[in-house]
Amino acid sequence: MKSTLAPPSPSLIDLPDLQLDDARALLAHDARNGQPQHDESPTDYLQRVIDSLCELSLKDPLTGLGNRRHFHAALVRQIESVARSGESVLLLLLDIDHFKNINDTHGHLAGDQVLRAIGHCLARCVRPVDTVARYGGEEFAIILPNCRPLFGRTLAERIRQAVSDLCVQVSPLLNIQATISIGGAYAPEWVRSTPELWIERADTQLYRAKSNGRNQACIDQPQELSVSAEEKGLLYSHLAADEANPFEFGPGNVTNRVNA
Amino acid sequence: MNDVLSPPAHHSDLAEVPLKPLGKVLAVTSGKGGVGKTFVSANLAAALAKRGHKVLVLDADLGLANLDVVLNLYPKITLHDVFTGKAKLEDAILPAPGGFSVLLAGSGMVEYSRLTSEVRSEFLRVMNTLVPNYDVVILDTGAGISDVVLFAVSLASEVLMVATPEPTSLTDAYATIKVLVGQQQRQTIRVIINQATRPGSGAAITNQLQQVLDRFVVAGLNQPIRLVHMGDIPLDPEVRQAIMRRQLMMQATPGCPAGVALGQIARNLEESVIPRPA
């Protein structure tokens, strides 16, 4: 993001005059971000502050995962890509089971630790291209581009298993084990869906997983739309005939008949 | 979200839940763009009009409509103005050069290229108002299987799938047929092969598509799917000339091979789908 142009003259950006205190306070968790480095131009410094603020605005502070804004932007990008490429993209919504009980029994700090541990566990379960976000409260969302329909259920099951195997140590004497319910839906291939409709379909599956007794994954399986190599081979077999016999339509031999 | 969830409100995706199709409505569609959907829609409308039918062509390619280009009509009032409440529906219907009526989407329809609930209900209102006034309504849909295309097709009683003999066109047509069979439970899809280079190749291609469908799709269903070959439109230099001159081929050179073929397809439709005009 750094500009390749020469830095503007100091008169254009007067650092001491800028009200950067709030921005510095927001970035204070990272010492390098707060203050200008000695060899840094004012433009580079401001760019770094802006980049850091952008990053901050997309992150969930508790878990370090993407926040809802980040998730929404990623979802919209995927919808565009699916509409053009027909790629199969899976959306998972994951909700911690009986989270209210954890909070009520062990306190909110313990609840936060469980959220953080499960968030990290989810991030470990998926590929770097996947988007893991905290959707809100005790709910997470994962967007998995290029996820073949056959793998969706296996993958969701693997995530569910990883979370239920997790043992969160909230104090030397207390370990908490939590489970999650997962609902998943593929974006309809080649179709430009909307975030609302897609989330709603995943949410319907999450509701199914919850009402079936929790600690399970339900996936809305898409229609298999891809055209396999075998299908293609059979589809194109007329082309060989065309090659072998390439005479053209003459004015007298236009014949069309309903053949069924 | 609470752990105890309330069931999500029923809000169906129409791309997935078809409506009851309307009678006498033909959707012209294709998997791939550029295979001649709009050409077929306009010229088939002219061929049917010539045979005495009262025909309306509705530009259902809301995002990237080009029926106006094919017909060389640039009206002040379009479907866009109807959707936005700026004009009355009857004022947006124009007489087209081939003796049929046309309702153009207008370039402002880009904002309607997404199927929102407003677009759905406006589209439905327009269709419900118009269909009783015509013998045949032809929906010129967009390419591909976007939610707008699938919605428009779901309103039609008959689907006319336009494809050319090229592998890419056939693959996309086949993929679209799969979607229509899966999402809309279509049992009959009518096939028109455009730019055919050899007599009989359209029937062979349709037969091929049918075989692949039977083997890979119908096997998993409990009902047969029938592809009906409605005819071939031969590759014809007159078609290109008419398009470049922005004339309707059925008006400029109705006796050319492509024109004769479209006349035959209109007759085939009368035999199978549309009642002959009184």
Coordinates of C-alpha atoms in Angstrom, one line a residue:
Chain A
M1 CA 0.0 0.0 0.0
K2 CA 3.0 2.3 0.2
S3 CA 3.0 5.0 -2.3
T4 CA 5.9 4.9 -4.8
L5 CA 5.7 8.6 -5.3
A6 CA 8.1 10.9 -3.6
P7 CA 6.9 11.9 -0.1
P8 CA 5.0 15.2 -0.1
S9 CA 6.8 18.2 1.3
P10 CA 6.5 18.4 5.1
S11 CA 4.2 21.4 4.8
L12 CA 1.5 19.2 3.3
I13 CA 1.3 16.9 6.3
D14 CA 2.0 18.4 9.6
L15 CA 2.1 15.4 12.0
P16 CA 1.9 17.3 15.3
D17 CA -1.2 19.1 14.1
L18 CA -3.1 15.9 13.3
Q19 CA -5.6 14.6 16.0
L20 CA -4.1 11.1 16.0
D21 CA -4.5 10.4 19.7
D22 CA -7.6 8.1 19.3
A23 CA -6.0 6.2 16.5
R24 CA -2.8 5.8 18.5
A25 CA -4.7 4.6 21.5
L26 CA -6.6 2.0 19.3
L27 CA -3.3 0.8 17.9
A28 CA -1.5 0.8 21.3
H29 CA -1.6 -2.9 21.7
D30 CA 1.2 -3.0 19.1
A31 CA 4.1 -0.8 20.1
R32 CA 5.4 -0.4 16.6
N33 CA 2.1 1.0 15.4
G34 CA 1.8 3.9 17.8
Q35 CA 4.7 6.1 17.1
P36 CA 6.4 7.3 13.9
Q37 CA 9.7 5.5 13.3
H38 CA 12.7 7.8 12.9
D39 CA 13.4 7.0 9.3
E40 CA 9.7 7.1 8.3
S41 CA 8.2 9.8 6.1
P42 CA 4.9 11.4 7.3
T43 CA 3.1 9.7 4.4
D44 CA 4.4 6.3 5.2
Y45 CA 3.6 6.7 8.9
L46 CA 0.0 7.8 8.1
Q47 CA -0.4 5.0 5.6
R48 CA 0.7 2.5 8.3
V49 CA -1.7 4.0 10.8
I50 CA -4.6 3.8 8.2
D51 CA -3.6 0.2 7.3
S52 CA -3.5 -0.8 10.9
L53 CA -6.9 0.9 11.6
C54 CA -8.4 -0.9 8.6
E55 CA -7.1 -4.2 9.9
L56 CA -8.5 -3.4 13.3
S57 CA -11.9 -2.6 11.9
L58 CA -12.2 -6.1 10.5
K59 CA -11.0 -8.0 13.5
D60 CA -13.0 -9.4 16.4
P61 CA -11.0 -8.2 19.4
L62 CA -11.7 -11.2 21.7
T63 CA -10.8 -14.1 19.3
G64 CA -8.6 -12.3 16.8
L65 CA -10.8 -13.8 14.0
G66 CA -12.6 -11.7 11.4
N67 CA -15.5 -9.8 12.7
R68 CA -19.0 -9.6 11.2
R69 CA -18.0 -6.8 8.8
H70 CA -15.1 -8.8 7.5
F71 CA -17.3 -11.9 7.1
H72 CA -20.0 -9.9 5.2
A73 CA -17.4 -8.5 2.8
A74 CA -16.0 -12.0 2.2
L75 CA -19.4 -13.4 1.6
V76 CA -20.3 -10.8 -1.0
R77 CA -17.0 -11.4 -2.8
Q78 CA -17.8 -15.1 -2.9
I79 CA -21.2 -14.6 -4.3
E80 CA -19.8 -12.6 -7.2
S81 CA -17.2 -15.3 -7.8
V82 CA -19.7 -18.1 -7.7
A83 CA -22.0 -16.3 -10.1
R84 CA -19.2 -16.1 -12.7
S85 CA -17.3 -19.2 -12.1
G86 CA -19.8 -21.7 -10.8
E87 CA -17.3 -22.7 -8.1
S88 CA -18.8 -24.5 -5.2
V89 CA -18.5 -22.5 -2.0
L90 CA -19.6 -23.7 1.4
L91 CA -20.9 -21.4 4.2
L92 CA -20.9 -22.9 7.7
L93 CA -22.6 -21.3 10.7
L94 CA -21.4 -22.7 14.0
D95 CA -23.1 -22.1 17.3
I96 CA -21.7 -23.2 20.7
D97 CA -24.2 -25.4 22.5
H98 CA -25.6 -24.3 25.8
F99 CA -23.2 -21.4 26.0
K100 CA -25.5 -19.5 28.3
N101 CA -25.0 -22.3 30.9
I102 CA -21.2 -21.8 30.7
N103 CA -21.5 -18.1 31.3
D104 CA -24.0 -18.6 34.1
T105 CA -22.1 -21.4 35.8
H106 CA -18.5 -20.3 35.4
G107 CA -18.8 -16.6 34.7
H108 CA -18.2 -14.4 31.7
L109 CA -14.4 -14.6 31.9
A110 CA -14.6 -18.4 31.5
G111 CA -17.1 -17.9 28.7
D112 CA -14.6 -15.6 26.9
Q113 CA -11.9 -18.1 27.3
V114 CA -14.1 -20.8 25.7
L115 CA -14.9 -18.4 22.9
R116 CA -11.3 -17.8 22.3
A117 CA -10.2 -21.4 22.4
I118 CA -13.0 -22.5 20.1
G119 CA -12.2 -19.6 17.7
H120 CA -8.5 -20.8 17.5
C121 CA -9.6 -24.4 17.1
L122 CA -11.8 -23.4 14.1
A123 CA -9.0 -21.4 12.5
R124 CA -6.7 -24.5 12.9
C125 CA -9.3 -26.8 11.2
V126 CA -9.4 -25.0 7.9
R127 CA -7.2 -23.8 5.1
P128 CA -5.6 -20.4 4.8
V129 CA -8.0 -19.4 2.0
D130 CA -11.0 -20.0 4.2
T131 CA -12.5 -17.1 6.1
V132 CA -13.2 -17.8 9.8
A133 CA -15.2 -15.0 11.6
R134 CA -17.0 -14.4 14.8
Y135 CA -20.5 -13.8 13.6
G136 CA -21.8 -12.6 16.9
G137 CA -22.2 -13.8 20.5
E138 CA -21.3 -17.5 20.6
E139 CA -21.8 -17.9 16.9
F140 CA -19.0 -18.3 14.3
A141 CA -19.1 -18.4 10.5
I142 CA -16.7 -20.1 8.0
I143 CA -16.6 -19.5 4.3
L144 CA -14.9 -22.2 2.4
P145 CA -14.2 -21.4 -1.3
N146 CA -13.6 -24.3 -3.7
C147 CA -15.1 -26.9 -1.4
R148 CA -16.5 -29.8 -3.4
P149 CA -20.0 -30.8 -2.4
L150 CA -18.8 -34.3 -1.5
F151 CA -16.4 -32.9 1.1
G152 CA -18.8 -30.6 2.9
R153 CA -20.3 -33.1 5.3
T154 CA -16.9 -34.7 6.1
L155 CA -15.4 -31.3 6.8
A156 CA -18.2 -30.1 9.0
E157 CA -18.0 -33.3 10.9
R158 CA -14.3 -32.9 11.4
I159 CA -14.7 -29.4 12.8
R160 CA -17.4 -30.6 15.1
Q161 CA -15.2 -33.4 16.3
A162 CA -12.2 -31.1 16.8
V163 CA -14.3 -28.7 19.0
S164 CA -15.8 -31.5 21.1
D165 CA -12.3 -33.0 21.7
L166 CA -11.2 -29.6 22.9
C167 CA -10.6 -29.1 26.7
V168 CA -10.5 -25.5 27.7
Q169 CA -8.5 -24.9 30.9
V170 CA -10.1 -21.8 32.4
S171 CA -8.4 -22.2 35.8
P172 CA -5.9 -24.7 37.3
L173 CA -8.9 -26.6 38.7
L174 CA -11.4 -26.2 36.0
N175 CA -11.6 -27.6 32.5
I176 CA -14.6 -26.8 30.3
Q177 CA -15.6 -29.0 27.4
A178 CA -18.1 -27.5 24.9
T179 CA -19.7 -28.7 21.8
I180 CA -21.0 -26.9 18.7
S181 CA -23.8 -27.3 16.3
I182 CA -23.1 -26.6 12.6
G183 CA -25.4 -25.6 9.8
G184 CA -24.0 -25.4 6.2
A185 CA -25.2 -24.3 2.8
Y186 CA -23.5 -24.1 -0.6
A187 CA -24.0 -21.1 -2.7
P188 CA -26.2 -22.1 -5.6
E189 CA -23.7 -22.5 -8.4
W190 CA -23.8 -20.0 -11.3
V191 CA -26.5 -18.1 -9.5
R192 CA -26.0 -14.7 -8.0
S193 CA -27.6 -15.2 -4.6
T194 CA -27.7 -12.6 -1.9
P195 CA -25.9 -12.8 1.5
E196 CA -29.3 -12.8 3.3
L197 CA -30.6 -15.8 1.3
W198 CA -27.4 -17.7 1.6
I199 CA -27.1 -17.1 5.4
E200 CA -30.7 -18.0 5.8
R201 CA -30.2 -21.4 4.2
A202 CA -27.2 -22.1 6.4
D203 CA -29.2 -20.9 9.4
T204 CA -32.1 -23.3 8.6
Q205 CA -29.5 -26.1 8.7
L206 CA -28.1 -24.8 12.0
Y207 CA -31.7 -24.8 13.4
R208 CA -32.0 -28.4 12.2
A209 CA -28.8 -29.4 13.9
K210 CA -29.9 -27.7 17.2
S211 CA -33.4 -29.2 17.2
N212 CA -32.0 -32.7 16.3
G213 CA -30.1 -32.6 19.7
R214 CA -27.1 -30.4 19.1
N215 CA -23.4 -31.4 18.7
Q216 CA -24.0 -32.2 15.1
A217 CA -23.6 -30.9 11.6
C218 CA -26.4 -30.5 9.0
I219 CA -25.5 -29.5 5.5
D220 CA -27.9 -28.4 2.8
Q221 CA -26.5 -30.5 -0.1
P222 CA -26.6 -28.8 -3.4
Q223 CA -27.8 -30.2 -6.7
E224 CA -24.7 -31.7 -8.4
L225 CA -24.3 -29.4 -11.3
S226 CA -20.9 -29.9 -12.6
V227 CA -20.6 -31.7 -16.0
S228 CA -18.2 -34.5 -15.6
A229 CA -15.6 -35.5 -18.2
E230 CA -17.6 -38.7 -18.8
E231 CA -20.8 -36.6 -19.5
K232 CA -18.8 -34.3 -21.8
G233 CA -17.3 -37.2 -23.7
L234 CA -20.8 -38.5 -24.5
L235 CA -22.1 -35.0 -25.3
Y236 CA -19.5 -34.3 -27.9
S237 CA -19.7 -37.6 -29.8
H238 CA -21.8 -36.0 -32.5
L239 CA -18.9 -33.8 -33.4
A240 CA -16.9 -36.7 -34.8
A241 CA -19.9 -37.3 -37.2
D242 CA -19.9 -33.7 -38.2
E243 CA -16.2 -33.8 -39.0
A244 CA -16.7 -37.0 -41.1
N245 CA -19.6 -35.6 -43.1
P246 CA -19.3 -31.9 -43.4
F247 CA -21.8 -31.2 -46.2
E248 CA -23.9 -28.1 -45.6
F249 CA -27.5 -27.1 -45.7
G250 CA -28.7 -26.3 -49.2
P251 CA -31.8 -24.3 -49.8
G252 CA -33.8 -27.5 -50.6
N253 CA -32.9 -29.6 -47.6
V254 CA -34.1 -27.6 -44.6
T255 CA -36.2 -30.2 -42.9
N256 CA -37.5 -29.8 -39.4
R257 CA -39.8 -32.2 -37.8
V258 CA -40.9 -32.6 -34.2
N259 CA -39.3 -35.9 -33.3
A260 CA -41.3 -36.6 -30.2
Chain B
M1 CA -27.9 -15.9 18.5
N2 CA -29.6 -17.7 21.4
D3 CA -28.9 -21.3 21.9
V4 CA -32.6 -22.0 21.7
L5 CA -33.3 -20.9 18.2
S6 CA -36.6 -19.8 16.8
P7 CA -37.3 -21.3 13.4
P8 CA -36.1 -19.0 10.6
A9 CA -38.9 -17.1 9.0
H10 CA -40.0 -18.7 5.7
H11 CA -38.5 -16.7 3.0
S12 CA -38.0 -18.8 0.0
D13 CA -35.4 -18.3 -2.7
L14 CA -37.4 -18.4 -5.9
A15 CA -34.4 -19.7 -7.8
E16 CA -35.0 -22.8 -5.8
V17 CA -38.8 -22.8 -5.3
P18 CA -40.6 -22.5 -8.6
L19 CA -43.9 -20.8 -9.0
K20 CA -46.8 -22.2 -10.8
P21 CA -45.9 -21.6 -14.5
L22 CA -48.2 -19.4 -16.5
G23 CA -49.9 -20.8 -19.6
K24 CA -48.8 -19.9 -23.2
V25 CA -45.6 -18.5 -21.9
L26 CA -42.5 -19.7 -23.7
A27 CA -39.1 -19.0 -22.1
V28 CA -36.2 -18.8 -24.6
T29 CA -33.1 -19.6 -22.7
S30 CA -29.6 -21.0 -23.2
G31 CA -26.7 -22.0 -21.0
K32 CA -24.2 -19.9 -22.9
G33 CA -24.5 -16.3 -24.1
G34 CA -24.2 -15.4 -27.7
V35 CA -25.9 -18.5 -29.2
G36 CA -28.8 -16.5 -30.6
K37 CA -31.5 -16.4 -27.8
T38 CA -32.6 -12.9 -28.7
F39 CA -32.4 -13.6 -32.4
V40 CA -34.6 -16.7 -31.9
S41 CA -37.1 -14.8 -29.6
A42 CA -37.7 -11.9 -32.0
N43 CA -37.8 -14.0 -35.2
L44 CA -39.9 -16.7 -33.8
A45 CA -42.3 -14.0 -32.5
A46 CA -42.4 -12.7 -36.1
A47 CA -43.0 -16.2 -37.5
L48 CA -45.8 -16.8 -35.1
A49 CA -47.3 -13.4 -35.7
K50 CA -47.3 -14.1 -39.4
R51 CA -49.3 -17.2 -38.7
G52 CA -52.0 -15.2 -37.0
H53 CA -51.0 -15.3 -33.3
K54 CA -51.0 -12.3 -31.1
V55 CA -47.5 -12.3 -29.7
L56 CA -45.6 -10.4 -27.0
V57 CA -41.9 -10.6 -26.5
L58 CA -40.8 -9.6 -23.0
D59 CA -37.2 -8.7 -22.5
A60 CA -36.5 -10.8 -19.4
D61 CA -32.7 -10.3 -19.6
L62 CA -33.0 -7.6 -17.0
G63 CA -29.3 -7.0 -16.6
L64 CA -27.9 -7.1 -20.1
A65 CA -30.9 -6.8 -22.4
N66 CA -30.2 -6.4 -26.1
L67 CA -33.6 -7.0 -27.7
D68 CA -33.7 -3.3 -28.4
V69 CA -30.5 -3.6 -30.5
V70 CA -31.9 -6.6 -32.4
L71 CA -35.2 -4.8 -33.2
N72 CA -33.6 -1.4 -33.6
L73 CA -36.0 0.2 -31.2
Y74 CA -35.0 2.7 -28.6
P75 CA -38.2 3.7 -26.7
K76 CA -38.5 6.4 -24.2
I77 CA -40.6 4.2 -21.9
T78 CA -39.3 0.8 -20.8
L79 CA -40.0 -1.9 -18.2
H80 CA -37.6 0.0 -16.0
D81 CA -40.0 2.9 -15.9
V82 CA -42.9 0.5 -15.1
F83 CA -40.9 -1.1 -12.3
T84 CA -40.0 2.2 -10.8
G85 CA -43.6 3.5 -11.1
K86 CA -42.7 6.2 -13.6
A87 CA -44.9 4.9 -16.4
K88 CA -48.0 2.7 -16.9
L89 CA -47.5 -0.8 -18.2
E90 CA -49.6 -0.2 -21.3
D91 CA -47.4 2.7 -22.3
A92 CA -44.3 0.6 -22.3
I93 CA -45.6 -1.9 -24.9
L94 CA -44.5 -1.2 -28.4
P95 CA -45.3 -2.6 -31.8
A96 CA -42.2 -4.3 -33.2
P97 CA -41.2 -4.5 -36.8
G98 CA -42.3 -8.2 -37.2
G99 CA -46.0 -7.6 -36.4
F100 CA -45.8 -8.5 -32.7
S101 CA -45.6 -6.5 -29.5
V102 CA -42.6 -6.0 -27.4
L103 CA -41.8 -4.9 -23.9
L104 CA -38.2 -3.8 -23.6
A105 CA -36.3 -3.8 -20.3
G106 CA -34.3 -0.7 -20.9
S107 CA -30.7 -0.1 -20.0
G108 CA -31.6 1.2 -16.5
M109 CA -32.5 -2.4 -15.6
V110 CA -29.0 -3.1 -14.5
E111 CA -30.1 -2.3 -11.0
Y112 CA -32.7 -5.1 -11.3
S113 CA -30.2 -7.7 -12.3
R114 CA -30.5 -9.0 -8.8
L115 CA -33.6 -10.9 -7.9
T116 CA -35.0 -8.9 -5.0
S117 CA -38.5 -9.4 -3.7
E118 CA -39.5 -6.1 -5.4
V119 CA -38.3 -7.4 -8.8
R120 CA -40.1 -10.7 -8.2
S121 CA -43.4 -9.0 -7.4
E122 CA -43.2 -6.4 -10.1
F123 CA -42.3 -9.1 -12.6
L124 CA -45.2 -11.2 -11.5
R125 CA -47.6 -8.3 -11.6
V126 CA -46.5 -7.4 -15.2
M127 CA -46.9 -11.0 -16.3
N128 CA -50.3 -11.5 -14.7
T129 CA -51.5 -8.4 -16.4
L130 CA -50.1 -9.2 -19.8
V131 CA -50.5 -12.9 -20.3
P132 CA -54.4 -12.9 -20.7
N133 CA -54.1 -10.3 -23.5
Y134 CA -51.9 -12.4 -25.8
D135 CA -51.9 -15.8 -27.6
V136 CA -48.2 -16.3 -26.8
V137 CA -45.8 -14.5 -24.5
I138 CA -42.1 -15.1 -25.3
L139 CA -39.7 -14.4 -22.5
D140 CA -36.2 -13.6 -23.8
T141 CA -34.1 -14.5 -20.8
G142 CA -30.5 -13.9 -20.0
A143 CA -27.7 -16.4 -20.5
G144 CA -26.7 -18.7 -17.7
I145 CA -28.6 -19.7 -14.7
S146 CA -28.7 -16.6 -12.5
D147 CA -31.6 -16.2 -10.1
V148 CA -33.3 -13.8 -12.5
V149 CA -33.1 -16.2 -15.4
L150 CA -34.3 -19.1 -13.3
F151 CA -37.2 -17.0 -12.0
A152 CA -38.2 -15.9 -15.5
V153 CA -38.1 -19.5 -16.7
S154 CA -40.1 -20.7 -13.7
L155 CA -43.0 -18.5 -15.0
A156 CA -43.1 -20.2 -18.4
S157 CA -45.1 -23.2 -19.3
E158 CA -42.6 -24.2 -21.9
V159 CA -38.8 -23.9 -22.1
L160 CA -37.1 -23.4 -25.5
M161 CA -33.4 -24.2 -25.0
V162 CA -31.3 -22.6 -27.7
A163 CA -27.9 -24.1 -28.4
T164 CA -25.3 -24.2 -31.1
P165 CA -23.5 -27.4 -32.1
E166 CA -20.3 -26.1 -30.3
P167 CA -19.1 -28.1 -27.3
T168 CA -19.2 -25.1 -25.0
S169 CA -22.7 -24.3 -25.9
L170 CA -23.8 -27.9 -25.5
T171 CA -22.1 -28.2 -22.1
D172 CA -23.8 -25.1 -20.8
A173 CA -27.2 -26.1 -22.3
Y174 CA -26.8 -29.5 -20.6
A175 CA -25.9 -27.9 -17.2
T176 CA -28.9 -25.6 -17.5
I177 CA -31.2 -28.5 -18.3
K178 CA -29.9 -30.2 -15.2
V179 CA -30.7 -27.2 -13.1
L180 CA -34.2 -26.8 -14.6
V181 CA -34.9 -30.5 -14.0
G182 CA -33.6 -30.3 -10.5
Q183 CA -35.0 -27.0 -9.3
Q184 CA -38.2 -26.7 -11.3
Q185 CA -39.0 -30.3 -11.9
R186 CA -39.3 -29.7 -15.6
Q187 CA -40.2 -32.8 -17.5
T188 CA -40.2 -31.5 -21.0
I189 CA -37.6 -29.1 -22.5
R190 CA -37.7 -28.1 -26.1
V191 CA -34.4 -27.8 -28.0
I192 CA -33.6 -25.5 -30.9
I193 CA -30.2 -25.9 -32.5
N194 CA -29.0 -22.6 -34.0
Q195 CA -26.2 -22.2 -36.5
A196 CA -26.6 -25.8 -37.6
T197 CA -24.1 -26.8 -40.3
R198 CA -25.6 -30.1 -41.4
P199 CA -29.2 -31.2 -42.0
G200 CA -30.2 -33.6 -39.2
S201 CA -27.4 -32.5 -36.9
G202 CA -29.9 -30.9 -34.5
A203 CA -31.9 -34.1 -34.1
A204 CA -28.6 -36.0 -33.5
I205 CA -27.5 -33.4 -30.9
T206 CA -30.8 -33.5 -29.1
N207 CA -30.7 -37.3 -29.1
Q208 CA -27.2 -37.1 -27.7
L209 CA -28.2 -34.7 -25.0
Q210 CA -31.1 -37.0 -24.2
Q211 CA -28.8 -40.0 -23.8
V212 CA -26.5 -38.2 -21.5
L213 CA -29.4 -37.0 -19.4
D214 CA -31.0 -40.4 -19.2
R215 CA -27.7 -41.9 -18.1
F216 CA -26.5 -39.3 -15.6
V217 CA -29.6 -37.4 -14.4
V218 CA -32.8 -39.4 -15.0
A219 CA -31.3 -42.5 -13.4
G220 CA -31.5 -40.8 -10.0
L221 CA -35.1 -39.5 -10.5
N222 CA -38.4 -41.3 -10.6
Q223 CA -39.7 -39.6 -13.6
P224 CA -38.5 -39.4 -17.2
I225 CA -37.3 -36.1 -18.8
R226 CA -38.1 -35.6 -22.4
L227 CA -36.1 -33.3 -24.7
V228 CA -38.1 -32.4 -27.8
H229 CA -36.2 -31.3 -30.8
M230 CA -38.2 -28.4 -32.3
G231 CA -35.9 -27.7 -35.2
D232 CA -32.6 -26.4 -36.6
I233 CA -31.8 -23.0 -37.8
P234 CA -29.1 -23.4 -40.4
L235 CA -26.0 -21.2 -40.4
D236 CA -27.1 -18.6 -42.9
P237 CA -25.2 -15.5 -44.1
E238 CA -28.6 -13.6 -44.3
V239 CA -28.8 -13.8 -40.5
R240 CA -25.6 -12.1 -40.0
Q241 CA -26.5 -9.5 -42.6
A242 CA -29.8 -8.7 -41.0
I243 CA -28.2 -8.5 -37.5
M244 CA -25.5 -6.1 -38.8
R245 CA -28.1 -4.0 -40.5
R246 CA -30.2 -4.1 -37.4
Q247 CA -33.2 -5.5 -39.3
L248 CA -35.4 -8.3 -38.3
M249 CA -34.4 -11.2 -40.5
M250 CA -38.1 -12.5 -40.7
Q251 CA -39.0 -9.1 -42.3
A252 CA -35.9 -8.5 -44.4
T253 CA -35.3 -11.9 -45.9
P254 CA -38.1 -14.3 -44.7
G255 CA -37.4 -16.7 -47.6
C256 CA -33.8 -17.4 -46.6
P257 CA -32.9 -20.8 -45.1
A258 CA -33.0 -19.5 -41.6
G259 CA -36.3 -17.8 -42.2
V260 CA -37.8 -21.0 -43.6
A261 CA -36.5 -22.9 -40.6
L262 CA -38.1 -20.5 -38.2
G263 CA -41.4 -20.7 -40.0
Q264 CA -41.2 -24.5 -39.6
I265 CA -40.4 -24.2 -35.9
A266 CA -43.4 -21.9 -35.5
R267 CA -45.5 -24.7 -37.1
N268 CA -44.0 -27.3 -34.9
L269 CA -44.9 -25.2 -31.8
E270 CA -48.5 -25.0 -33.1
E271 CA -48.6 -28.8 -33.3
S272 CA -47.3 -29.3 -29.8
V273 CA -47.7 -26.3 -27.6
I274 CA -49.8 -23.4 -28.9
P275 CA -53.3 -23.8 -30.2
R276 CA -53.7 -22.6 -33.8
P277 CA -55.2 -19.2 -34.1
A278 CA -59.0 -19.1 -34.6

